[in-house]
PDB file of C-alpha atoms and ligand atoms in Angstrom:
ATOM      1  CA  MET A   1     112.576 185.030 140.387  1.00 91.00           C
ATOM      2  CA  ARG A   2     111.902 183.589 143.739  1.00 96.00           C
ATOM      3  CA  THR A   3     109.130 180.925 144.091  1.00 98.00           C
ATOM      4  CA  TYR A   4     106.509 181.248 146.885  1.00 98.00           C
ATOM      5  CA  ASP A   5     105.179 177.921 148.209  1.00 98.00           C
ATOM      6  CA  VAL A   6     101.567 179.605 148.391  1.00 98.00           C
ATOM      7  CA  THR A   7     100.187 175.557 149.902  1.00 98.00           C
ATOM      8  CA  LEU A   8      98.726 174.791 153.688  1.00 98.00           C
ATOM      9  CA  THR A   9     100.545 172.323 155.176  1.00 97.00           C
ATOM     10  CA  ILE A  10      98.246 169.236 156.020  1.00 97.00           C
ATOM     11  CA  THR A  11      98.327 168.139 159.785  1.00 96.00           C
ATOM     12  CA  PRO A  12      96.216 166.645 161.728  1.00 95.00           C
ATOM     13  CA  ASP A  13      95.273 169.690 162.986  1.00 94.00           C
ATOM     14  CA  SER A  14      94.314 171.551 159.761  1.00 95.00           C
ATOM     15  CA  ILE A  15      91.396 173.515 159.955  1.00 95.00           C
ATOM     16  CA  VAL A  16      88.683 171.710 158.541  1.00 96.00           C
ATOM     17  CA  TRP A  17      85.262 172.558 156.977  1.00 96.00           C
ATOM     18  CA  PRO A  18      82.505 171.876 160.196  1.00 95.00           C
ATOM     19  CA  GLY A  19      81.383 168.843 159.838  1.00 94.00           C
ATOM     20  CA  ASP A  20      84.200 167.469 157.949  1.00 95.00           C
ATOM     21  CA  GLN A  21      86.512 164.850 159.248  1.00 93.00           C
ATOM     22  CA  PRO A  22      89.910 165.771 160.572  1.00 95.00           C
ATOM     23  CA  VAL A  23      92.930 164.640 159.085  1.00 97.00           C
ATOM     24  CA  ASN A  24      94.311 161.286 159.978  1.00 98.00           C
ATOM     25  CA  ILE A  25      97.824 160.325 159.349  1.00 97.00           C
ATOM     26  CA  VAL A  26      98.934 156.940 160.719  1.00 97.00           C
ATOM     27  CA  ARG A  27     102.094 154.956 160.166  1.00 97.00           C
ATOM     28  CA  THR A  28     101.004 151.523 159.453  1.00 97.00           C
ATOM     29  CA  SER A  29     104.298 150.142 158.826  1.00 98.00           C
ATOM     30  CA  SER A  30     107.611 151.364 160.947  1.00 98.00           C
ATOM     31  CA  ILE A  31     111.150 150.814 161.102  1.00 98.00           C
ATOM     32  CA  THR A  32     111.606 151.807 164.540  1.00 97.00           C
ATOM     33  CA  ALA A  33     108.640 148.840 165.364  1.00 97.00           C
ATOM     34  CA  GLY A  34     110.915 146.546 163.298  1.00 98.00           C
ATOM     35  CA  ASP A  35     109.270 147.018 160.015  1.00 98.00           C
ATOM     36  CA  THR A  36     111.823 147.135 156.801  1.00 98.00           C
ATOM     37  CA  SER A  37     109.979 150.406 155.944  1.00 98.00           C
ATOM     38  CA  ASN A  38     108.223 153.158 157.041  1.00 98.00           C
ATOM     39  CA  VAL A  39     104.531 153.873 155.442  1.00 98.00           C
ATOM     40  CA  SER A  40     101.654 155.897 156.076  1.00 98.00           C
ATOM     41  CA  GLU A  41      98.302 156.024 155.226  1.00 97.00           C
ATOM     42  CA  ILE A  42      95.935 159.118 155.018  1.00 97.00           C
ATOM     43  CA  SER A  43      92.613 159.951 155.670  1.00 97.00           C
ATOM     44  CA  MET A  44      90.379 163.390 155.168  1.00 97.00           C
ATOM     45  CA  SER A  45      88.327 165.204 152.924  1.00 97.00           C
ATOM     46  CA  CYS A  46      89.609 166.041 149.754  1.00 97.00           C
ATOM     47  CA  HIS A  47      88.401 169.848 150.011  1.00 96.00           C
ATOM     48  CA  THR A  48      91.611 169.936 153.118  1.00 97.00           C
ATOM     49  CA  GLY A  49      93.619 172.693 152.751  1.00 97.00           C
ATOM     50  CA  THR A  50      94.949 174.313 149.686  1.00 98.00           C
ATOM     51  CA  HIS A  51      92.798 172.420 147.299  1.00 98.00           C
ATOM     52  CA  VAL A  52      90.752 172.596 143.881  1.00 98.00           C
ATOM     53  CA  ASP A  53      87.067 172.462 143.625  1.00 97.00           C
ATOM     54  CA  ALA A  54      85.761 170.782 140.120  1.00 97.00           C
ATOM     55  CA  PRO A  55      82.353 171.316 138.722  1.00 97.00           C
ATOM     56  CA  ASP A  56      80.921 167.990 139.958  1.00 96.00           C
ATOM     57  CA  HIS A  57      81.395 169.660 143.451  1.00 96.00           C
ATOM     58  CA  PHE A  58      77.869 171.680 142.802  1.00 96.00           C
ATOM     59  CA  LEU A  59      77.101 170.322 139.331  1.00 96.00           C
ATOM     60  CA  ASN A  60      76.030 167.043 139.460  1.00 92.00           C
ATOM     61  CA  ASN A  61      77.701 164.600 136.983  1.00 93.00           C
ATOM     62  CA  GLY A  62      79.738 167.883 136.122  1.00 94.00           C
ATOM     63  CA  ILE A  63      83.560 167.440 135.165  1.00 96.00           C
ATOM     64  CA  THR A  64      85.562 165.400 138.170  1.00 97.00           C
ATOM     65  CA  VAL A  65      89.230 166.763 138.825  1.00 97.00           C
ATOM     66  CA  GLU A  66      91.232 164.401 136.952  1.00 97.00           C
ATOM     67  CA  ASP A  67      89.695 166.593 133.896  1.00 97.00           C
ATOM     68  CA  LEU A  68      90.702 169.651 134.890  1.00 97.00           C
ATOM     69  CA  SER A  69      92.483 171.200 131.999  1.00 95.00           C
ATOM     70  CA  LEU A  70      96.369 171.879 132.917  1.00 96.00           C
ATOM     71  CA  ASP A  71      96.168 174.634 130.512  1.00 96.00           C
ATOM     72  CA  LEU A  72      94.067 176.512 133.369  1.00 97.00           C
ATOM     73  CA  LEU A  73      96.536 175.267 136.633  1.00 98.00           C
ATOM     74  CA  VAL A  74      99.455 176.377 135.368  1.00 98.00           C
ATOM     75  CA  GLY A  75     100.288 180.058 133.958  1.00 98.00           C
ATOM     76  CA  ARG A  76     100.259 183.692 134.430  1.00 98.00           C
ATOM     77  CA  ALA A  77      97.865 184.624 137.792  1.00 98.00           C
ATOM     78  CA  TYR A  78      97.563 188.257 139.368  1.00 98.00           C
ATOM     79  CA  VAL A  79      97.532 188.361 142.993  1.00 98.00           C
ATOM     80  CA  LEU A  80      94.931 190.978 144.326  1.00 98.00           C
ATOM     81  CA  TYR A  81      95.562 192.436 147.441  1.00 98.00           C
ATOM     82  CA  LEU A  82      92.351 193.105 148.948  1.00 98.00           C
ATOM     83  CA  PRO A  83      93.062 193.769 152.929  1.00 96.00           C
ATOM     84  CA  ASP A  84      90.288 196.048 153.880  1.00 95.00           C
ATOM     85  CA  VAL A  85      86.746 194.488 151.980  1.00 97.00           C
ATOM     86  CA  SER A  86      85.257 191.776 154.707  1.00 96.00           C
ATOM     87  CA  VAL A  87      83.054 191.091 150.813  1.00 98.00           C
ATOM     88  CA  ILE A  88      84.717 191.236 147.628  1.00 98.00           C
ATOM     89  CA  THR A  89      81.860 192.749 145.757  1.00 98.00           C
ATOM     90  CA  ALA A  90      81.070 193.657 142.089  1.00 98.00           C
ATOM     91  CA  SER A  91      81.981 196.887 142.565  1.00 98.00           C
ATOM     92  CA  VAL A  92      85.458 196.596 144.854  1.00 98.00           C
ATOM     93  CA  LEU A  93      86.458 194.098 141.394  1.00 98.00           C
ATOM     94  CA  ILE A  94      85.414 197.401 139.171  1.00 97.00           C
ATOM     95  CA  ASP A  95      87.671 199.660 141.690  1.00 97.00           C
ATOM     96  CA  ALA A  96      90.295 197.275 141.851  1.00 97.00           C
ATOM     97  CA  ASP A  97      93.240 197.514 139.803  1.00 87.00           C
ATOM     98  CA  ILE A  98      92.964 194.295 137.819  1.00 96.00           C
ATOM     99  CA  PRO A  99      95.580 194.151 134.845  1.00 97.00           C
ATOM    100  CA  PRO A 100      92.976 193.691 131.638  1.00 94.00           C
ATOM    101  CA  ARG A 101      92.678 190.223 130.271  1.00 95.00           C
ATOM    102  CA  THR A 102      93.427 188.789 133.689  1.00 97.00           C
ATOM    103  CA  ARG A 103      92.432 185.158 133.267  1.00 98.00           C
ATOM    104  CA  ARG A 104      93.862 183.648 136.957  1.00 98.00           C
ATOM    105  CA  LEU A 105      92.997 185.569 139.458  1.00 98.00           C
ATOM    106  CA  LEU A 106      94.185 185.293 143.055  1.00 98.00           C
ATOM    107  CA  PHE A 107      92.357 187.299 146.161  1.00 98.00           C
ATOM    108  CA  LYS A 108      94.897 187.794 149.101  1.00 98.00           C
ATOM    109  CA  THR A 109      92.838 189.312 151.643  1.00 98.00           C
ATOM    110  CA  ARG A 110      92.920 189.435 155.788  1.00 98.00           C
ATOM    111  CA  ASN A 111      91.892 185.612 155.563  1.00 98.00           C
ATOM    112  CA  SER A 112      95.731 184.866 155.019  1.00 97.00           C
ATOM    113  CA  GLU A 113      96.632 186.357 158.137  1.00 96.00           C
ATOM    114  CA  ASN A 114      94.697 183.674 160.112  1.00 95.00           C
ATOM    115  CA  TRP A 115      97.082 181.212 158.264  1.00 96.00           C
ATOM    116  CA  ALA A 116     100.115 183.229 159.472  1.00 95.00           C
ATOM    117  CA  ASN A 117      99.168 183.847 162.358  1.00 94.00           C
ATOM    118  CA  GLY A 118      98.661 179.647 163.290  1.00 91.00           C
ATOM    119  CA  ASN A 119      95.195 180.094 164.287  1.00 90.00           C
ATOM    120  CA  ARG A 120      93.701 176.621 164.676  1.00 87.00           C
ATOM    121  CA  GLU A 121      89.449 178.060 164.930  1.00 92.00           C
ATOM    122  CA  PHE A 122      87.293 177.619 161.948  1.00 96.00           C
ATOM    123  CA  GLN A 123      86.641 181.179 160.928  1.00 95.00           C
ATOM    124  CA  THR A 124      83.218 181.634 159.830  1.00 97.00           C
ATOM    125  CA  ASP A 125      83.432 185.211 158.839  1.00 97.00           C
ATOM    126  CA  PHE A 126      86.165 184.872 156.062  1.00 98.00           C
ATOM    127  CA  VAL A 127      86.383 187.072 153.209  1.00 98.00           C
ATOM    128  CA  ALA A 128      84.843 185.646 149.835  1.00 98.00           C
ATOM    129  CA  LEU A 129      82.758 186.504 146.805  1.00 98.00           C
ATOM    130  CA  SER A 130      79.829 188.183 146.400  1.00 98.00           C
ATOM    131  CA  VAL A 131      77.031 186.431 143.715  1.00 98.00           C
ATOM    132  CA  ASP A 132      77.153 189.725 141.411  1.00 98.00           C
ATOM    133  CA  ALA A 133      81.208 189.589 142.204  1.00 98.00           C
ATOM    134  CA  ALA A 134      81.243 185.992 140.677  1.00 98.00           C
ATOM    135  CA  GLU A 135      79.140 187.189 137.716  1.00 98.00           C
ATOM    136  CA  LEU A 136      81.344 189.881 136.808  1.00 98.00           C
ATOM    137  CA  LEU A 137      84.478 188.047 137.094  1.00 98.00           C
ATOM    138  CA  VAL A 138      82.193 185.120 134.854  1.00 98.00           C
ATOM    139  CA  ASP A 139      81.812 188.561 132.058  1.00 98.00           C
ATOM    140  CA  ARG A 140      85.007 189.678 132.340  1.00 97.00           C
ATOM    141  CA  ASN A 141      86.479 185.652 131.117  1.00 97.00           C
ATOM    142  CA  VAL A 142      87.992 184.861 134.210  1.00 98.00           C
ATOM    143  CA  LYS A 143      88.860 181.303 133.898  1.00 98.00           C
ATOM    144  CA  LEU A 144      90.524 180.662 137.417  1.00 98.00           C
ATOM    145  CA  VAL A 145      89.957 182.075 141.023  1.00 98.00           C
ATOM    146  CA  GLY A 146      91.862 181.596 144.332  1.00 98.00           C
ATOM    147  CA  ILE A 147      91.109 182.563 147.648  1.00 98.00           C
ATOM    148  CA  ASP A 148      93.017 182.883 151.035  1.00 98.00           C
ATOM    149  CA  TYR A 149      90.272 180.579 152.819  1.00 98.00           C
ATOM    150  CA  LEU A 150      88.197 177.249 152.545  1.00 97.00           C
ATOM    151  CA  SER A 151      85.549 178.492 150.199  1.00 98.00           C
ATOM    152  CA  ILE A 152      85.431 180.833 147.277  1.00 98.00           C
ATOM    153  CA  ALA A 153      81.704 181.728 148.423  1.00 98.00           C
ATOM    154  CA  PRO A 154      80.873 183.287 151.938  1.00 97.00           C
ATOM    155  CA  TYR A 155      79.734 181.066 155.172  1.00 96.00           C
ATOM    156  CA  ASN A 156      76.598 179.460 154.558  1.00 90.00           C
ATOM    157  CA  MET A 157      75.977 181.020 151.064  1.00 91.00           C
ATOM    158  CA  GLY A 158      77.705 178.419 149.010  1.00 93.00           C
ATOM    159  CA  VAL A 159      75.406 177.378 146.535  1.00 97.00           C
ATOM    160  CA  PRO A 160      74.956 180.413 144.180  1.00 97.00           C
ATOM    161  CA  VAL A 161      78.370 181.704 143.707  1.00 98.00           C
ATOM    162  CA  HIS A 162      80.143 178.182 143.466  1.00 98.00           C
ATOM    163  CA  THR A 163      77.514 177.288 140.765  1.00 98.00           C
ATOM    164  CA  ILE A 164      78.017 180.659 138.692  1.00 98.00           C
ATOM    165  CA  LEU A 165      81.931 179.764 138.475  1.00 98.00           C
ATOM    166  CA  LEU A 166      81.768 176.152 138.351  1.00 97.00           C
ATOM    167  CA  THR A 167      79.253 176.568 135.513  1.00 97.00           C
ATOM    168  CA  ALA A 168      81.272 178.769 133.312  1.00 97.00           C
ATOM    169  CA  GLY A 169      84.052 176.509 133.904  1.00 96.00           C
ATOM    170  CA  VAL A 170      86.085 178.803 136.138  1.00 97.00           C
ATOM    171  CA  VAL A 171      88.361 176.365 138.065  1.00 97.00           C
ATOM    172  CA  VAL A 172      88.537 177.277 141.734  1.00 98.00           C
ATOM    173  CA  ILE A 173      91.573 176.914 144.329  1.00 98.00           C
ATOM    174  CA  GLU A 174      90.869 177.406 148.076  1.00 98.00           C
ATOM    175  CA  GLY A 175      92.653 177.489 150.849  1.00 98.00           C
ATOM    176  CA  LEU A 176      95.565 179.354 149.404  1.00 98.00           C
ATOM    177  CA  ASP A 177      98.126 180.755 151.951  1.00 98.00           C
ATOM    178  CA  LEU A 178      98.829 183.956 150.423  1.00 98.00           C
ATOM    179  CA  SER A 179     100.114 185.689 152.972  1.00 98.00           C
ATOM    180  CA  LYS A 180     103.651 185.835 151.968  1.00 97.00           C
ATOM    181  CA  VAL A 181     103.235 187.462 148.439  1.00 97.00           C
ATOM    182  CA  SER A 182     102.387 190.355 147.267  1.00 97.00           C
ATOM    183  CA  GLN A 183      99.972 192.049 145.368  1.00 97.00           C
ATOM    184  CA  GLY A 184     101.063 191.663 141.514  1.00 97.00           C
ATOM    185  CA  ARG A 185     101.632 189.192 138.782  1.00 98.00           C
ATOM    186  CA  TYR A 186     103.386 185.471 138.981  1.00 98.00           C
ATOM    187  CA  THR A 187     103.204 182.294 137.377  1.00 98.00           C
ATOM    188  CA  MET A 188     101.220 179.681 139.150  1.00 98.00           C
ATOM    189  CA  HIS A 189     101.762 176.180 138.909  1.00 98.00           C
ATOM    190  CA  CYS A 190      98.408 174.136 141.074  1.00 98.00           C
ATOM    191  CA  LEU A 191      99.034 170.770 140.713  1.00 98.00           C
ATOM    192  CA  PRO A 192      95.760 168.637 142.183  1.00 98.00           C
ATOM    193  CA  MET A 193      95.954 164.989 143.211  1.00 98.00           C
ATOM    194  CA  LYS A 194      94.638 162.968 140.059  1.00 98.00           C
ATOM    195  CA  LEU A 195      91.600 161.430 141.544  1.00 97.00           C
ATOM    196  CA  VAL A 196      89.426 159.516 139.463  1.00 97.00           C
ATOM    197  CA  GLY A 197      85.866 160.313 139.639  1.00 97.00           C
ATOM    198  CA  VAL A 198      86.349 162.968 142.390  1.00 97.00           C
ATOM    199  CA  GLU A 199      84.594 166.661 142.735  1.00 97.00           C
ATOM    200  CA  GLY A 200      87.665 168.030 144.125  1.00 97.00           C
ATOM    201  CA  ALA A 201      91.719 166.900 145.032  1.00 98.00           C
ATOM    202  CA  PRO A 202      94.193 168.714 147.359  1.00 98.00           C
ATOM    203  CA  ALA A 203      96.799 170.652 145.126  1.00 98.00           C
ATOM    204  CA  ARG A 204     100.510 171.762 145.276  1.00 98.00           C
ATOM    205  CA  ALA A 205     100.275 175.604 144.784  1.00 98.00           C
ATOM    206  CA  ILE A 206     103.054 177.597 143.992  1.00 98.00           C
ATOM    207  CA  LEU A 207     103.647 181.090 142.459  1.00 98.00           C
ATOM    208  CA  VAL A 208     106.983 182.135 140.703  1.00 98.00           C
ATOM    209  CA  GLY A 209     107.951 185.445 140.583  1.00 95.00           C
ATOM    210  CA  VAL A 210     110.192 188.661 141.768  1.00 80.00           C
TER     211      VAL A 210
HETATM  212 ZN1   ZN B 301      86.093 172.901 147.671  1.00 72.00          ZN
END
């Protein structure tokens, strides 16, 4: 068994959603400067890097991140590799080789090449789910979806796809780096920070598999 870290590294250079503040990490106490210890502070959007969306992100007064079920965030997951699609539609999913009863589904797309290449420009043409794909996943009782860019929904079309998924209680993981994993079955551990009353949180995500 191997452990794959599918988490983006958070750095001051991290790509952020257009309009979000860049990541800021400052050392507020420094041994070099004569302090007894090193201490840092960070400021960033809760949707920076690899992160989880809770229902409250698009459903006002929805469940916030500290109340997400760990039973969904930990368990068997399937990585589906879709190298040649620009939008993940229902028909793409119907034609794809998804094992029956898959409850956690992670999409590896050409988006992951951006992480492998160290591309520092935000891409607006990233691969994401269409509305009919989101509806199909809910119908199939998928309970967690993950994508390898910063939104599960196409750029400038965030509301319907997020709303369909979050209304159905589907946990959404965004910003996965799946460049080093192949299509197949894994055990996933995705643990968002336990922030109270917040609509999303950065997470460490790993996959364990062969
Ligand atoms: Zn998000």
